[in-house]
XYZ file of C-alpha atoms in Angstrom:
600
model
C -47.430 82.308 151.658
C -50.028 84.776 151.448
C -53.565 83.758 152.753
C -55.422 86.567 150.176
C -54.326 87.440 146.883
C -56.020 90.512 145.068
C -56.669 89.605 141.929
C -59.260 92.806 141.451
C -57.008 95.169 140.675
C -58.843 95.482 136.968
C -61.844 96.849 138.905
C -60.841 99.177 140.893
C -61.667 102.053 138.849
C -65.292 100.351 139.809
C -65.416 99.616 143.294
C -68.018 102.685 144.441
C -70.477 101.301 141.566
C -70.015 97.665 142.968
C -71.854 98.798 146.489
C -75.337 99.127 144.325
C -77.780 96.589 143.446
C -76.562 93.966 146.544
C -73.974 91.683 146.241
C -74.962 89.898 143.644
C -75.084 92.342 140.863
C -71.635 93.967 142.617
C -70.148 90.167 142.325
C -71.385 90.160 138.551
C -70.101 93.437 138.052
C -66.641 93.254 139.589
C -66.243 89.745 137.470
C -67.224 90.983 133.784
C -64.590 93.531 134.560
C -61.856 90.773 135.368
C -63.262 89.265 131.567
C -62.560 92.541 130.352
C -59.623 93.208 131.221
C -57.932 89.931 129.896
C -56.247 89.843 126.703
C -57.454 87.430 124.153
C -55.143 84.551 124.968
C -55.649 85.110 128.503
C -59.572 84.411 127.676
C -58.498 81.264 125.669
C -56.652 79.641 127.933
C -59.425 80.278 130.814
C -62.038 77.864 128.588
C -58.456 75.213 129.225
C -59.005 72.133 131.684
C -55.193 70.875 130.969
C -53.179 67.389 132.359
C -49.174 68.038 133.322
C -47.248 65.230 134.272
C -45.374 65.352 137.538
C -45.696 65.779 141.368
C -44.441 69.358 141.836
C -45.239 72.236 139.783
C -41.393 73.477 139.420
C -39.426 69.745 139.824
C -41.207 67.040 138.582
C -39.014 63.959 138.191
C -37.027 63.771 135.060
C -39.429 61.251 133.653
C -42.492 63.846 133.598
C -40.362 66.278 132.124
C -39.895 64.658 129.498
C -43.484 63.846 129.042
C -44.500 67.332 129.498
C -41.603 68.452 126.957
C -43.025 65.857 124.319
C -46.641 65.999 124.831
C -46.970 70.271 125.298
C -44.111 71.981 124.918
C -43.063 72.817 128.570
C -41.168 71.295 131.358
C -43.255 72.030 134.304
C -46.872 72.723 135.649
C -45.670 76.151 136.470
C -43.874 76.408 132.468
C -47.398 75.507 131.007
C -49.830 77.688 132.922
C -47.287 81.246 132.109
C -47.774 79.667 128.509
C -51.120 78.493 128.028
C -53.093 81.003 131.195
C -55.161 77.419 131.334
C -57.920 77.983 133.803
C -57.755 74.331 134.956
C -55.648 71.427 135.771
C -56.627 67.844 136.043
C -54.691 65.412 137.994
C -54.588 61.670 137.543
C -52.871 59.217 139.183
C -51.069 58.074 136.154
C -49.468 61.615 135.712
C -48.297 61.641 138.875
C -50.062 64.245 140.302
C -51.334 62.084 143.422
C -48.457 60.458 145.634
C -50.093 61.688 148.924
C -52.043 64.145 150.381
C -49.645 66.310 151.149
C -47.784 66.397 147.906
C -51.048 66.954 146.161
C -51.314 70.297 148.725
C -47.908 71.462 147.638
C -48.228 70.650 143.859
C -51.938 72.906 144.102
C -50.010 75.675 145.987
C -47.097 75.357 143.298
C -49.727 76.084 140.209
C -51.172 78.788 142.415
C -48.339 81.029 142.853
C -47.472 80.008 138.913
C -50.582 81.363 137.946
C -51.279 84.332 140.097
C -47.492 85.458 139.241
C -48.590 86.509 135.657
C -49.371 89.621 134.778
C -53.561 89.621 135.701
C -53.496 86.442 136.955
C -56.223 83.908 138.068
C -56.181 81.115 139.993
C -56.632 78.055 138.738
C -59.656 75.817 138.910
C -57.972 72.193 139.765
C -60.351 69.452 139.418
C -60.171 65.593 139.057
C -61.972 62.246 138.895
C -62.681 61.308 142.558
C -66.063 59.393 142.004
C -65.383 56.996 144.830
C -65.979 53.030 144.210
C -63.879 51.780 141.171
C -63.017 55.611 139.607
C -60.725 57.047 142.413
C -57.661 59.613 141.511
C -56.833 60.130 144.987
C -56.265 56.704 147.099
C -55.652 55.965 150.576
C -54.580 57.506 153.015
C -57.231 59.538 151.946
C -60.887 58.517 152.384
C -62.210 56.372 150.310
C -66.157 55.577 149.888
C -68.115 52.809 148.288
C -68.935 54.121 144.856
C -72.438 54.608 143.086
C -73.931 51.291 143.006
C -73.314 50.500 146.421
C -74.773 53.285 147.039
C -77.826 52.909 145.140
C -77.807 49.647 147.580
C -77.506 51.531 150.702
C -80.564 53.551 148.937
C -79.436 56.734 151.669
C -79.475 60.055 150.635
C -78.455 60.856 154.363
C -75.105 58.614 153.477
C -74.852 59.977 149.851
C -74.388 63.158 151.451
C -72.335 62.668 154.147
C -69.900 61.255 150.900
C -70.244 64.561 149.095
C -69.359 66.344 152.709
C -66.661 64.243 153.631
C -64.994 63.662 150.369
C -65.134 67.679 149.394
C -63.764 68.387 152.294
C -60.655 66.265 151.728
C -60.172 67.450 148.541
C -60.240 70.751 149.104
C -57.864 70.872 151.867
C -55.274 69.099 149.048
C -56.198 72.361 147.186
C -59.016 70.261 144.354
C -61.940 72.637 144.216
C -63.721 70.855 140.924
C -64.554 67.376 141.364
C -66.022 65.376 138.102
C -68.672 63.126 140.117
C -71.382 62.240 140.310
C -72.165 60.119 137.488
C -75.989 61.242 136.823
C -76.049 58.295 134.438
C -79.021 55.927 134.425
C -77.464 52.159 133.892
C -80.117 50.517 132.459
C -78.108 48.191 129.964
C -76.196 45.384 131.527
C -73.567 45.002 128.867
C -72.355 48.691 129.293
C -69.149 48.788 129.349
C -67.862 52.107 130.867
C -70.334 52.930 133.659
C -72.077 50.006 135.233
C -71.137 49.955 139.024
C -70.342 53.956 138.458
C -74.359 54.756 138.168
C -76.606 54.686 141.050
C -78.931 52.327 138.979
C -81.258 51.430 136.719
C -84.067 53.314 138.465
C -84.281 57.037 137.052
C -85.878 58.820 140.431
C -83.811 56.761 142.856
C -80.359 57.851 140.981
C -81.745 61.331 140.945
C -82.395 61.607 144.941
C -78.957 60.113 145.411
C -77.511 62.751 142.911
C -78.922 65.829 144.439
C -77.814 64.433 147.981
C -74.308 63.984 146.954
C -74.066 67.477 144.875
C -75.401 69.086 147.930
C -72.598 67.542 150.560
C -70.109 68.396 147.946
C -71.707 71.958 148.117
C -71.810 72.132 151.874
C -67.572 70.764 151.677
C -67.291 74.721 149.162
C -66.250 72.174 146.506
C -67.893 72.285 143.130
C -69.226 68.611 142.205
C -70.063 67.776 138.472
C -73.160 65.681 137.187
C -71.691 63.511 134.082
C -72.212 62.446 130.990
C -75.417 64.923 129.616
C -77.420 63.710 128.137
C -76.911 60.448 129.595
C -74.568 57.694 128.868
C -76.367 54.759 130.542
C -77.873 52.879 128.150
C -74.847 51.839 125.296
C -72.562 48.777 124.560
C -69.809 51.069 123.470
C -67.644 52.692 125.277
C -67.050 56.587 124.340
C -63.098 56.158 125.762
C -62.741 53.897 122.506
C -65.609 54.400 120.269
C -68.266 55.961 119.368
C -71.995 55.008 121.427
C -75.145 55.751 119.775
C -78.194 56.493 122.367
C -81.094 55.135 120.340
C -83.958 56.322 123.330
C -87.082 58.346 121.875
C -87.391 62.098 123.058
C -90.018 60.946 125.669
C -87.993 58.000 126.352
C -84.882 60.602 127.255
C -86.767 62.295 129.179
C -88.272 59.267 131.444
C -85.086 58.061 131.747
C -81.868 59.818 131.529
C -83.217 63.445 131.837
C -84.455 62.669 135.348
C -80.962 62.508 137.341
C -79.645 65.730 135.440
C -82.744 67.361 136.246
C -82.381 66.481 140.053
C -78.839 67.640 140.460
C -79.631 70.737 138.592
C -82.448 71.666 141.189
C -80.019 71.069 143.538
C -77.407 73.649 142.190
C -75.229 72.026 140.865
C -71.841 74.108 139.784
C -70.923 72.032 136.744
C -72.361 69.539 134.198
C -70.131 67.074 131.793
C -71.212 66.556 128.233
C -70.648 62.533 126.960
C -69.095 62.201 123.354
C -72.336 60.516 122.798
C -74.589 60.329 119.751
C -78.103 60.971 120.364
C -80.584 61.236 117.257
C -83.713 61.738 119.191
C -81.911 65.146 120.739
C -79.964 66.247 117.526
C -79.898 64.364 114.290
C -77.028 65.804 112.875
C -74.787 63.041 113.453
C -73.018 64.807 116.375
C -71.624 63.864 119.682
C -73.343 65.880 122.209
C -70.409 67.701 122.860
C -70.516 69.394 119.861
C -73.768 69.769 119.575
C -75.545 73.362 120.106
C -79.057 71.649 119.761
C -78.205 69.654 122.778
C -75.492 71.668 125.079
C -77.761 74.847 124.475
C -80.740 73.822 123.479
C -81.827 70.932 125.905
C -79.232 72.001 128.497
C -79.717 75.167 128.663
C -82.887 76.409 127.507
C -84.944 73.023 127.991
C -83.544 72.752 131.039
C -82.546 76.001 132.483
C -78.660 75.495 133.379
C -76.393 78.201 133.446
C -73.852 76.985 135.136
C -70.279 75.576 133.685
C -70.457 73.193 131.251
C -67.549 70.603 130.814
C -66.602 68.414 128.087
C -65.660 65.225 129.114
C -61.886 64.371 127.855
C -61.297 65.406 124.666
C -58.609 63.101 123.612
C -61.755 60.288 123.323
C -62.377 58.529 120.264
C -66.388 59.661 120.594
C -65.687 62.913 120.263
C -62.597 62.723 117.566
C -64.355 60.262 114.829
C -65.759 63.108 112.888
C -63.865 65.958 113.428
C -60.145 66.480 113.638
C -58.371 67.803 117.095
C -58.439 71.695 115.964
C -62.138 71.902 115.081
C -63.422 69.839 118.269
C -62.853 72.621 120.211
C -64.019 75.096 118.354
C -67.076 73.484 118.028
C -67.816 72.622 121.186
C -67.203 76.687 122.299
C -70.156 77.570 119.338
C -72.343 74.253 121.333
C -72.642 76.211 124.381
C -69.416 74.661 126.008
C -67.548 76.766 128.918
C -64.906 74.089 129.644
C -62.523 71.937 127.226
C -61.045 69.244 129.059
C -57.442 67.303 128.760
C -57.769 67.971 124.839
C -54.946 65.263 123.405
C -52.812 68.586 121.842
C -52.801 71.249 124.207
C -51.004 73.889 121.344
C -53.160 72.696 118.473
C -56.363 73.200 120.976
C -55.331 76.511 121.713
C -54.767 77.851 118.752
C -57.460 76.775 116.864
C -60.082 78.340 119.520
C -57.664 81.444 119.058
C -57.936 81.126 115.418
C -61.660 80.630 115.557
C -62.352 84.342 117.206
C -59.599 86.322 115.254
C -61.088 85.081 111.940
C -64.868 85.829 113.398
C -65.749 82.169 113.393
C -66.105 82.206 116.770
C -68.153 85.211 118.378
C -65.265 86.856 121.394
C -68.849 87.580 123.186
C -69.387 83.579 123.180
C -66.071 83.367 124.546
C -66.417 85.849 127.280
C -69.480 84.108 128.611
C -68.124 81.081 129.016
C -65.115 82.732 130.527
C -67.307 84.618 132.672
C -69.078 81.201 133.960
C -65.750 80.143 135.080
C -65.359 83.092 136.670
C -68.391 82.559 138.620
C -67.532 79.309 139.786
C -64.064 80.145 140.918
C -65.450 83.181 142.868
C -68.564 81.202 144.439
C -65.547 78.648 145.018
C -63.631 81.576 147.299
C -60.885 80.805 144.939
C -60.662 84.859 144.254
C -60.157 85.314 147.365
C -58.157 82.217 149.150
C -56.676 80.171 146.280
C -53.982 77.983 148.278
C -54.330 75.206 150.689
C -52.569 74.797 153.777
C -50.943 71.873 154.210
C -50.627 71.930 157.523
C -54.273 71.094 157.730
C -53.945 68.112 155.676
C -53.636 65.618 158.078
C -55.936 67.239 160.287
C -58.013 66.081 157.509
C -57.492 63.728 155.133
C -57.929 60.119 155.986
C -59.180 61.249 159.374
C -60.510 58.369 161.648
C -64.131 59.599 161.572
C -64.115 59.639 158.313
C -62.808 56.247 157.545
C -65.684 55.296 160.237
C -68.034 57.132 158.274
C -67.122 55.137 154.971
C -67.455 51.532 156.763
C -70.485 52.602 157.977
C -72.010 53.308 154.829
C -70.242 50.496 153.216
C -72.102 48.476 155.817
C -75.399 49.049 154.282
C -74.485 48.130 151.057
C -73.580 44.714 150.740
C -76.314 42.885 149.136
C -76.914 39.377 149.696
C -78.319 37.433 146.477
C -78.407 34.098 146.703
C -78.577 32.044 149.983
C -79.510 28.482 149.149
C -79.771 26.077 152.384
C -78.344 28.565 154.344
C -75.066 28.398 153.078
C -74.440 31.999 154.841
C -73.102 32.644 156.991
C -70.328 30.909 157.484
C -68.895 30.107 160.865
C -65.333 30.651 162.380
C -66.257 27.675 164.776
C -67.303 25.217 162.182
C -65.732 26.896 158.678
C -62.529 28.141 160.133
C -60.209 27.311 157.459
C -60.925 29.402 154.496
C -59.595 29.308 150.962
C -60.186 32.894 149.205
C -59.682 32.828 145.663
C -60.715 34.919 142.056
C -60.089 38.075 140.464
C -57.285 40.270 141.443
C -58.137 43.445 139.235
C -55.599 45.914 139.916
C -57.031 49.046 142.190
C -58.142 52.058 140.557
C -57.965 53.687 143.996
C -54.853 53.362 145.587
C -55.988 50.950 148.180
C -54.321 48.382 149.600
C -54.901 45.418 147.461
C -55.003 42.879 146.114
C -58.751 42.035 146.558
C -58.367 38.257 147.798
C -55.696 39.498 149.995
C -57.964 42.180 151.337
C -60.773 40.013 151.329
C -58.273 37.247 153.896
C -56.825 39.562 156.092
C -60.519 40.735 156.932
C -61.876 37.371 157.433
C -58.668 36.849 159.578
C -59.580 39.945 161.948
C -63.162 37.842 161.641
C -61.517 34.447 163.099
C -60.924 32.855 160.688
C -58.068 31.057 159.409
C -57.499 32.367 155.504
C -55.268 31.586 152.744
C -55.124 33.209 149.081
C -55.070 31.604 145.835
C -55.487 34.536 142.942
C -56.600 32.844 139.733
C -57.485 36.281 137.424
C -60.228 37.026 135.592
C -59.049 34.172 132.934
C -57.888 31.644 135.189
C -56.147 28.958 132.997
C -57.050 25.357 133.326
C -53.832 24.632 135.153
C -55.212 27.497 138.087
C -58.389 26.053 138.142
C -56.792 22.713 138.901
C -54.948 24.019 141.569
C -57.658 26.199 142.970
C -59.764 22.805 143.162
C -56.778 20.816 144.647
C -56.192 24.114 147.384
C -59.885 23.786 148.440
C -59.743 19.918 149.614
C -57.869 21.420 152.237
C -60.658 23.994 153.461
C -63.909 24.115 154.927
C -65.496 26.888 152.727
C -64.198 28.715 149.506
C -65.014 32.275 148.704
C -64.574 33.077 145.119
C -64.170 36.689 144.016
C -65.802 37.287 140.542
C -65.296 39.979 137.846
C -67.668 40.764 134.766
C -68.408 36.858 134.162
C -69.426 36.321 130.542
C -70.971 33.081 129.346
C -67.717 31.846 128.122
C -65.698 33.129 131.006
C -63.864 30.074 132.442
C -64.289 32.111 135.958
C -67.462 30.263 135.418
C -65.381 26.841 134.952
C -63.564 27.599 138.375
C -66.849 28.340 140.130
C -68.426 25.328 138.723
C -65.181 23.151 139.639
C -65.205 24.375 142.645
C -68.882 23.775 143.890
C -68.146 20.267 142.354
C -66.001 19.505 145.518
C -68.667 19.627 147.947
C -67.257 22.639 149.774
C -69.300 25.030 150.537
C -68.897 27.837 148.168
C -69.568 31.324 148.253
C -69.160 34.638 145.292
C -68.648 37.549 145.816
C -69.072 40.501 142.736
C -66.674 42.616 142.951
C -67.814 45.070 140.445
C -71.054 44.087 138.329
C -73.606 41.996 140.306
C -74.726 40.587 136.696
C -72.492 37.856 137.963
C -74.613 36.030 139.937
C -77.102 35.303 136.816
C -73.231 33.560 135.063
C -73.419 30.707 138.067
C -76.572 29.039 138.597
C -74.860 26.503 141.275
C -73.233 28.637 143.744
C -75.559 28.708 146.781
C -74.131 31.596 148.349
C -73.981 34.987 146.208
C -72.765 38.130 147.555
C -72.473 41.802 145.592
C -69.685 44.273 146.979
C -69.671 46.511 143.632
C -66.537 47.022 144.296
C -63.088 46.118 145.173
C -62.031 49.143 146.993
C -61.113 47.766 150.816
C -63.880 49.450 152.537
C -66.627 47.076 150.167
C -64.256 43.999 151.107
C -64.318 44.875 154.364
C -68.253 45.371 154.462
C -68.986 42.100 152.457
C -66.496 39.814 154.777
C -68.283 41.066 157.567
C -71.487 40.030 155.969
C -70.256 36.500 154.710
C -69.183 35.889 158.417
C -72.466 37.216 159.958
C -70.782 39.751 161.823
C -73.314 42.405 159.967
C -76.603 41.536 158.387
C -76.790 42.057 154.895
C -78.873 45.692 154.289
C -78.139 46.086 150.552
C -80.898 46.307 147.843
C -80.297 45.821 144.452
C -80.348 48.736 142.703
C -80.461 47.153 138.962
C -82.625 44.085 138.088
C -80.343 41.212 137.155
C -82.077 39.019 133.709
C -81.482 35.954 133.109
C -78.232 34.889 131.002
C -79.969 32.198 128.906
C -83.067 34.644 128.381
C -82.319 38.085 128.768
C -86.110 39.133 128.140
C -86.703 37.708 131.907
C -86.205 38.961 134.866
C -84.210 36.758 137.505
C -83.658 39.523 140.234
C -85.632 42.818 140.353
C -84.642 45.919 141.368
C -85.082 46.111 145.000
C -84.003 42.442 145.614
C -81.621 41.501 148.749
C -81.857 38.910 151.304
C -81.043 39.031 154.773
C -80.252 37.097 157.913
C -82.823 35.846 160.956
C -81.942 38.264 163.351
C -79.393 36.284 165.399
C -77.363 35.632 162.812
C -75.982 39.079 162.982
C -73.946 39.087 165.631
């Protein structure tokens, strides 16, 4: 496999004029002349961020074939880039793209050599959702890191870095140069749906420090990181996946609040910037989603803020983005915006046509299609993608899943953990005294690939602790037969932890909690996603926040619960009351810890 692959040849009739005006301007140079030497198509598919089903680029299982015959028109990875010339590929785990590391390697190599094969090829941007905490594409054995929350906790931009380092370089050696974190959303409404524990926090400047930190390791790994959703999908109760949210913040409110992280990551270079199928009147009143909208992408983004760099859509199968327009104007539309890249659009051929449509019938300026082209161009060359498009698998497990870096991630996972509520000193809790422990609550099935299930995690590390644990998973609707026999299961222990998920007034996890403090054990929950839990259960004495329910948060918070590590974490949103949400029962910046010999 060769290590190089020319893919100048368009410029050679150039190359003397390339050695004036520095590097820069001969980079520039040699680049337009790639754009210019591409046929039309070959420009429309560049603008292409496309999903394929299937582990290898040439065999995928039959399954995937089938997908990929019903939902594009091709039978392979390698089938749809000779097709389409698509500039990107996505993987998700649900595609199959991401068995292991090393399969991931081959498929990137596979899509390489399909790409650079065609006449004036290109290699292929390949990019997915590796944000780290719930949002993972890529799970163990690769490293995995608490995700934006925790750390907001941790409140490190040393350790937010060291993610962006670590994590890049991981995915790059499994041949993923474009990865769509972080989220530079501000979470200041508790009853968001979609990004919650994926934020940093409520706290504009903190989120934006943490931001820049991470885009910068990611820079440092040569692999491009993306700030999402612009202009800011923090504060909504809908979720854009199903619906459409409105943003109802003033202009000077925007720019207090959500403008702050985008503006951070941008100072810190960052290579690529998502737009949110978002509605936000104060920015454009036209009744678009930001995506679409040229006021916004080009003239906040860009102008207001001074971006160049690639802009992204975020998916464009979304309802947010598909309420008012039909699939073949969407991206059209977002092209005339300011957009560079269309992502996973739900019809690949009705996409591409319809931006092909859009410049043969003069809709569409070719010019705005050639910068945007040229933007990608820019990124893959800064990228060294030009230049040395493959992986080598051999160095994946030199790599991936290394054991410094899973040392890394406990680390930081160890300053994270945030310790709410500790009435009476109910933690920590003893092997000596509290041996036999009953672990039971939510078993949310991993986003991440890790090993799972989240009580079972959460025993075998108290286990490795001393203790003696047993497992009960009752769900995030536990019925009132569970309950019972969670209550009946915890006569038998000396202490009950009690995993909780997103508990709503009515939730009856609050009924198990409340059943279950009613025996007299001692009782501690732990969040394992929003830490607006802990304002749902008034009795439990001992409250713990992982924000997650990836094993390396588990791991952190058993630790903590058995005082083998002193609880660090801070809280990075303020918790409000549940029976008055105009009060405040936890700020921001609120986390206990133990006397310093309980940390042992």
């Amino acid at each position: 496999m060769p290590s190089r692959r020319t893919v100048l040849a368009a410029t050679a009739g150039v190359t003397a004029a390339l050695t004036v005006g520095g590097p820069a301007l001969a980079d520039d140079r040699r680049l337009r002349a790639l754009v210019s030497g591409l046929t039309l198509q070959e420009k429309v598919g560049q603008v292409f961020v496309a999903r394929v089903y299937g582990h290898s680029a040439t065999a995928p299982d039959r399954a995937d074939i089938d997908a990929n015959l019903a939902e594009m028109g091709v039978r392979t990875a390698a089938e749809l880039v000779a097709r389409y010339r698509v500039g990107g590929i996505i993987y998700f785990t649900w595609a199959h793209n991401t068995r292991d590391p090393r399969q991931i390697a081959d498929l990137s190599n596979g899509i390489q050599r399909a790409s650079l094969g065609q006449p004036r090829g290109l290699p292929v941007l390949i990019s997915t959702d590796q944000e780290h905490g719930i949002v993972c594409r890529v799970g163990a054995p690769a490293t995995l890191f608490p995700g934006a929350m925790a750390l907001g906790a941790g409140g490190s931009r040393a350790d937010a870095r060291t993610l962006g380092r670590i994590a890049g370089r991981e995915l790059r050696a499994m041949g993923v140069r474009q990865n769509y974190s972080p989220v530079a959303d501000v979470n200041v409404n508790p009853a968001n749906p979609v990004i919650g524990v994926r934020s940093f926090g409520a706290d504009p400047r903190a989120a934006g420090t943490l931001a820049a930190a991470e885009v910068r390791g990611y820079q440092a790994s040569g692999v491009a990181a993306t700030a999402k959703h612009f202009p800011g999908h923090g504060d909504t109760a809908v979720d854009s996946h199903t619906g459409f949210p409105v943003i109802t913040h003033t202009r000077d409110e925007w720019e207090r609040l959500d403008a702050v992280p985008f503006r951070a990551a941008i100072a810190a270079g960052i290579d690529s910037i998502m737009t949110g199928h978002l509605l936000v009147p104060s920015l454009d009143d036209s009744g678009d989603p930001a995506t679409l909208s040229r006021p916004i992408v080009t003239g906040v983004l860009r102008e207001q803020l001074g971006y160049d760099g690639v802009v992204v859509t975020d998916a464009l199968g979304m309802a947010g983005v598909r309420t008012k327009y039909g699939d073949d104007r969407v991206p059209v539309l977002a092209l005339k915006a300011g957009v560079d890249q269309l992502l996973d659009p739900p019809d690949l051929a009705v996409a591409w046509n319809a931006v092909l449509k859009a410049v043969r019938d003069g809709e569409l300026a070719e010019e705005r299609l050639d910068s945007a082209v040229l933007r990608i161009l820019r990124l893959k060359e800064r990228l060294g993608l030009l230049d040395a498009p493959y992986a080598d698998p051999a160095a994946v497990p030199r790599v991936v899943g290394r054991r410094t870096h899973r040392a890394a991630a406990d680390r930081i996972a160890a300053g994270t953990t945030t310790l709410l509520v500790n009435e009476g000193r109910t933690l920590p809790l003893s092997p000596g005294t509290q041996r036999r422990l009953l672990v039971v609550g939510a078993d949310p099935a991993s986003p991440s690939g890790t090993t799972g299930p989240p009580t079972g995690v959460l025993a075998a590390a108290f286990t490795a602790l001393g203790f003696t644990a047993t497992t009960l998973a009752t769900g995030t609707a536990p019925s009132a037969g569970t309950i019972a026999r969670a209550v009946t299961a915890a006569g038998g222990a000396d202490a009950v932890v009690v995993a909780t998920y997103n508990v709503t007034a009515d939730s009856p996890q609050r009924t198990l909690v409340e059943r279950l403090v009613a025996t007299g054990r001692p009782v501690v929950a732990v969040a394992v996603r929003n830490p607006y839990d802990v304002a749902q259960l008034p009795l439990v004495k001992g409250f713990v926040a992982a924000y997650s329910w990836t094993d390396v948060e588990l791991r952190a918070a058993a630790r903590v619960i058995a005082g083998a590590a002193a609880p660090h974490g801070r809280l990075p949103v303020p918790v409000r009351r549940a029976d008055d949400p105009t009060q405040v029962l936890y700020p921001t910046g609120h986390g206990l810890t133990y006397p310093a010999y309980a940390a042992r």
